[in-house]
C-alpha positions as a printed NumPy array, in Angstrom:
array([[  61.677, -165.343,  -21.461],
       [  64.891, -167.578,  -22.073],
       [  66.35 , -168.871,  -25.3  ],
       [  69.458, -171.155,  -25.902],
       [  71.267, -172.318,  -28.595],
       [  73.19 , -175.789,  -29.23 ],
       [  74.395, -177.556,  -31.682],
       [  70.629, -179.599,  -33.552],
       [  68.307, -179.028,  -30.451],
       [  66.908, -176.056,  -29.438],
       [  64.834, -174.302,  -26.582],
       [  62.356, -171.451,  -25.876],
       [  60.984, -171.173,  -22.368],
       [  58.689, -168.87 ,  -20.465],
       [  56.755, -168.226,  -17.115],
       [  53.811, -168.336,  -16.537],
       [  52.696, -165.515,  -14.193],
       [  51.674, -161.982,  -15.968],
       [  53.376, -159.273,  -14.054],
       [  50.131, -156.922,  -14.386],
       [  47.597, -159.378,  -13.168],
       [  48.784, -162.058,  -11.429],
       [  45.851, -164.565,  -11.421],
       [  45.606, -164.556,  -15.417],
       [  48.324, -167.439,  -16.871],
       [  49.336, -165.864,  -20.025],
       [  50.798, -167.575,  -22.841],
       [  54.379, -165.91 ,  -24.263],
       [  55.53 , -168.948,  -26.69 ],
       [  53.87 , -169.349,  -29.913],
       [  54.016, -171.862,  -32.427],
       [  54.311, -170.136,  -35.808],
       [  54.828, -173.754,  -37.814],
       [  56.594, -176.705,  -36.969],
       [  59.861, -175.472,  -37.039],
       [  59.361, -171.827,  -35.749],
       [  57.969, -170.494,  -32.699],
       [  57.957, -166.56 ,  -31.306],
       [  58.056, -166.527,  -27.761],
       [  57.059, -161.943,  -26.378],
       [  57.635, -160.871,  -23.399],
       [  56.103, -157.439,  -22.636],
       [  52.249, -155.547,  -22.189],
       [  49.73 , -158.629,  -22.063],
       [  47.183, -156.952,  -24.985],
       [  50.34 , -156.231,  -27.195],
       [  51.264, -159.678,  -26.926],
       [  48.11 , -160.481,  -28.326],
       [  47.495, -158.227,  -30.419],
       [  50.689, -159.355,  -32.063],
       [  50.284, -162.9  ,  -31.922],
       [  47.527, -161.851,  -34.468],
       [  49.093, -159.786,  -36.667],
       [  52.403, -162.06 ,  -37.144],
       [  49.943, -165.052,  -37.928],
       [  47.898, -163.725,  -40.734],
       [  51.547, -162.102,  -41.917],
       [  52.219, -165.514,  -42.245],
       [  49.277, -167.002,  -43.906],
       [  49.431, -164.878,  -46.177],
       [  52.993, -165.614,  -46.843],
       [  52.03 , -168.88 ,  -47.279],
       [  49.332, -168.109,  -49.732],
       [  51.024, -166.116,  -51.575],
       [  54.296, -168.129,  -51.708],
       [  53.147, -171.567,  -51.638],
       [  55.427, -172.958,  -48.159],
       [  56.393, -172.354,  -44.964],
       [  58.338, -169.14 ,  -43.882],
       [  61.841, -169.434,  -43.03 ],
       [  62.885, -168.571,  -39.524],
       [  65.079, -165.411,  -41.172],
       [  62.542, -164.372,  -43.301],
       [  60.075, -164.573,  -40.016],
       [  62.329, -162.434,  -37.98 ],
       [  62.805, -159.533,  -40.936],
       [  58.749, -159.815,  -40.925],
       [  58.775, -158.811,  -36.789],
       [  61.032, -156.354,  -36.954],
       [  59.614, -154.468,  -39.839],
       [  56.445, -154.879,  -38.238],
       [  57.417, -153.442,  -35.113],
       [  59.172, -150.541,  -36.416],
       [  56.271, -149.583,  -38.04 ],
       [  55.305, -148.549,  -34.839],
       [  58.207, -146.918,  -34.05 ],
       [  56.616, -143.835,  -32.906],
       [  53.809, -145.213,  -30.845],
       [  56.007, -149.147,  -30.126],
       [  54.134, -152.02 ,  -29.327],
       [  56.042, -153.156,  -25.169],
       [  56.924, -155.889,  -26.154],
       [  60.292, -157.662,  -26.88 ],
       [  59.764, -160.706,  -29.513],
       [  62.359, -163.293,  -29.553],
       [  61.931, -165.533,  -32.721],
       [  63.466, -169.401,  -32.385],
       [  63.184, -171.364,  -35.366],
       [  65.516, -174.321,  -37.61 ],
       [  66.859, -173.526,  -40.652],
       [  68.771, -176.073,  -42.922],
       [  69.742, -178.194,  -40.048],
       [  70.854, -175.209,  -37.766],
       [  69.181, -173.475,  -35.198],
       [  68.46 , -169.566,  -36.005],
       [  67.41 , -167.216,  -32.984],
       [  66.634, -163.645,  -33.294],
       [  65.733, -160.893,  -30.966],
       [  64.313, -157.514,  -31.365],
       [  63.797, -154.586,  -29.328],
       [  60.398, -152.428,  -28.914],
       [  61.566, -150.602,  -32.455],
       [  62.61 , -153.887,  -34.035],
       [  66.394, -153.536,  -34.241],
       [  67.295, -157.226,  -34.503],
       [  70.31 , -159.003,  -32.674],
       [  71.095, -162.624,  -33.779],
       [  73.129, -164.233,  -30.949],
       [  75.461, -167.541,  -31.193],
       [  74.562, -168.931,  -27.854],
       [  71.247, -167.806,  -26.096],
       [  68.957, -164.631,  -25.772],
       [  67.288, -163.665,  -22.339],
       [  64.256, -161.006,  -21.781],
       [  61.546, -160.077,  -19.396],
       [  61.322, -158.11 ,  -16.149],
       [  64.608, -160.991,  -14.65 ],
       [  66.422, -159.763,  -17.834],
       [  69.748, -159.838,  -15.313],
       [  69.076, -162.769,  -13.471],
       [  68.51 , -164.671,  -16.398],
       [  71.542, -163.269,  -17.852],
       [  73.506, -164.444,  -15.229],
       [  72.733, -167.966,  -15.016],
       [  72.427, -168.522,  -18.8  ],
       [  75.914, -167.647,  -18.213],
       [  76.669, -169.806,  -16.166],
       [  75.044, -172.814,  -17.136],
       [  74.877, -172.988,  -20.916],
       [  77.457, -174.479,  -22.822],
       [  78.107, -175.941,  -26.429],
       [  76.881, -178.828,  -27.749],
       [  73.765, -180.24 ,  -24.768],
       [  71.182, -182.91 ,  -26.15 ],
       [  67.934, -182.403,  -25.791],
       [  67.852, -183.819,  -22.346],
       [  70.68 , -181.547,  -20.618],
       [  69.368, -178.623,  -23.093],
       [  66.137, -179.127,  -20.654],
       [  67.443, -179.213,  -17.742],
       [  69.831, -176.314,  -18.134],
       [  66.768, -173.957,  -19.267],
       [  64.509, -175.082,  -16.565],
       [  67.054, -174.272,  -13.918],
       [  67.778, -171.236,  -15.347],
       [  64.439, -170.09 ,  -15.739],
       [  64.03 , -171.109,  -12.431],
       [  66.716, -169.457,  -10.821],
       [  66.367, -166.537,  -12.153],
       [  62.533, -165.969,  -10.963],
       [  63.287, -167.144,   -7.541],
       [  65.219, -163.496,   -7.498],
       [  62.374, -161.318,   -9.202],
       [  58.279, -161.116,   -7.492],
       [  57.19 , -160.246,  -11.679],
       [  58.002, -163.564,  -12.212],
       [  57.41 , -166.777,  -11.744],
       [  54.653, -169.706,  -10.967],
       [  56.069, -171.951,  -12.973],
       [  57.425, -172.398,  -16.627],
       [  56.75 , -174.128,  -19.745],
       [  59.253, -175.43 ,  -21.912],
       [  59.28 , -176.104,  -25.764],
       [  62.322, -177.971,  -26.642],
       [  62.379, -178.175,  -30.875],
       [  64.58 , -180.724,  -32.435],
       [  64.764, -181.389,  -36.037],
       [  62.232, -184.703,  -35.436],
       [  59.737, -183.183,  -32.702],
       [  58.703, -181.012,  -30.294],
       [  58.512, -181.453,  -26.89 ],
       [  56.59 , -179.171,  -24.552],
       [  56.985, -179.52 ,  -20.611],
       [  55.513, -178.014,  -17.456],
       [  58.328, -176.588,  -14.627],
       [  56.522, -176.301,  -11.467],
       [  57.74 , -173.32 ,   -9.521],
       [  57.165, -171.025,   -6.578],
       [  53.811, -169.97 ,   -6.434],
       [  54.076, -166.581,   -3.937]])
């Protein structure tokens, strides 16, 4: 998973290959509502379980409060859900991406819910080191939506070429305050 933070739009992307079962194309990015996404890398069954739990908690929040959950609130829900299972953790590394008050919010957590809220970008997954190096070299502030798509696509494709457990293309979500654009990027399939 890779996530970049410019000023107005934000972007979340993931590869489409599941390392333990290569023939399976697993969704790793999930839309919570129009201004909020979560991406998870890790064990496939834990990703599916947590997706269902987060959807349930989000719907209950909307029923009780009568409004959509803000990204900062959702990040706290993610962190507390993971912390509940700290002695037998879910094997996932979630990334929360959202637009709150016209600004981009990025947050990642580890297996037990410790949050990290960086100013620039977040990378997780099997090719973490390669993603980090590519993101550091290509990212710059104030990218537009098209530039952002190009930077994150090149970051992801270049990094997964160096990792045998990642790849098979990518799904890129570019989120602006007006629209969400989802594009599929083709990559190596060997």
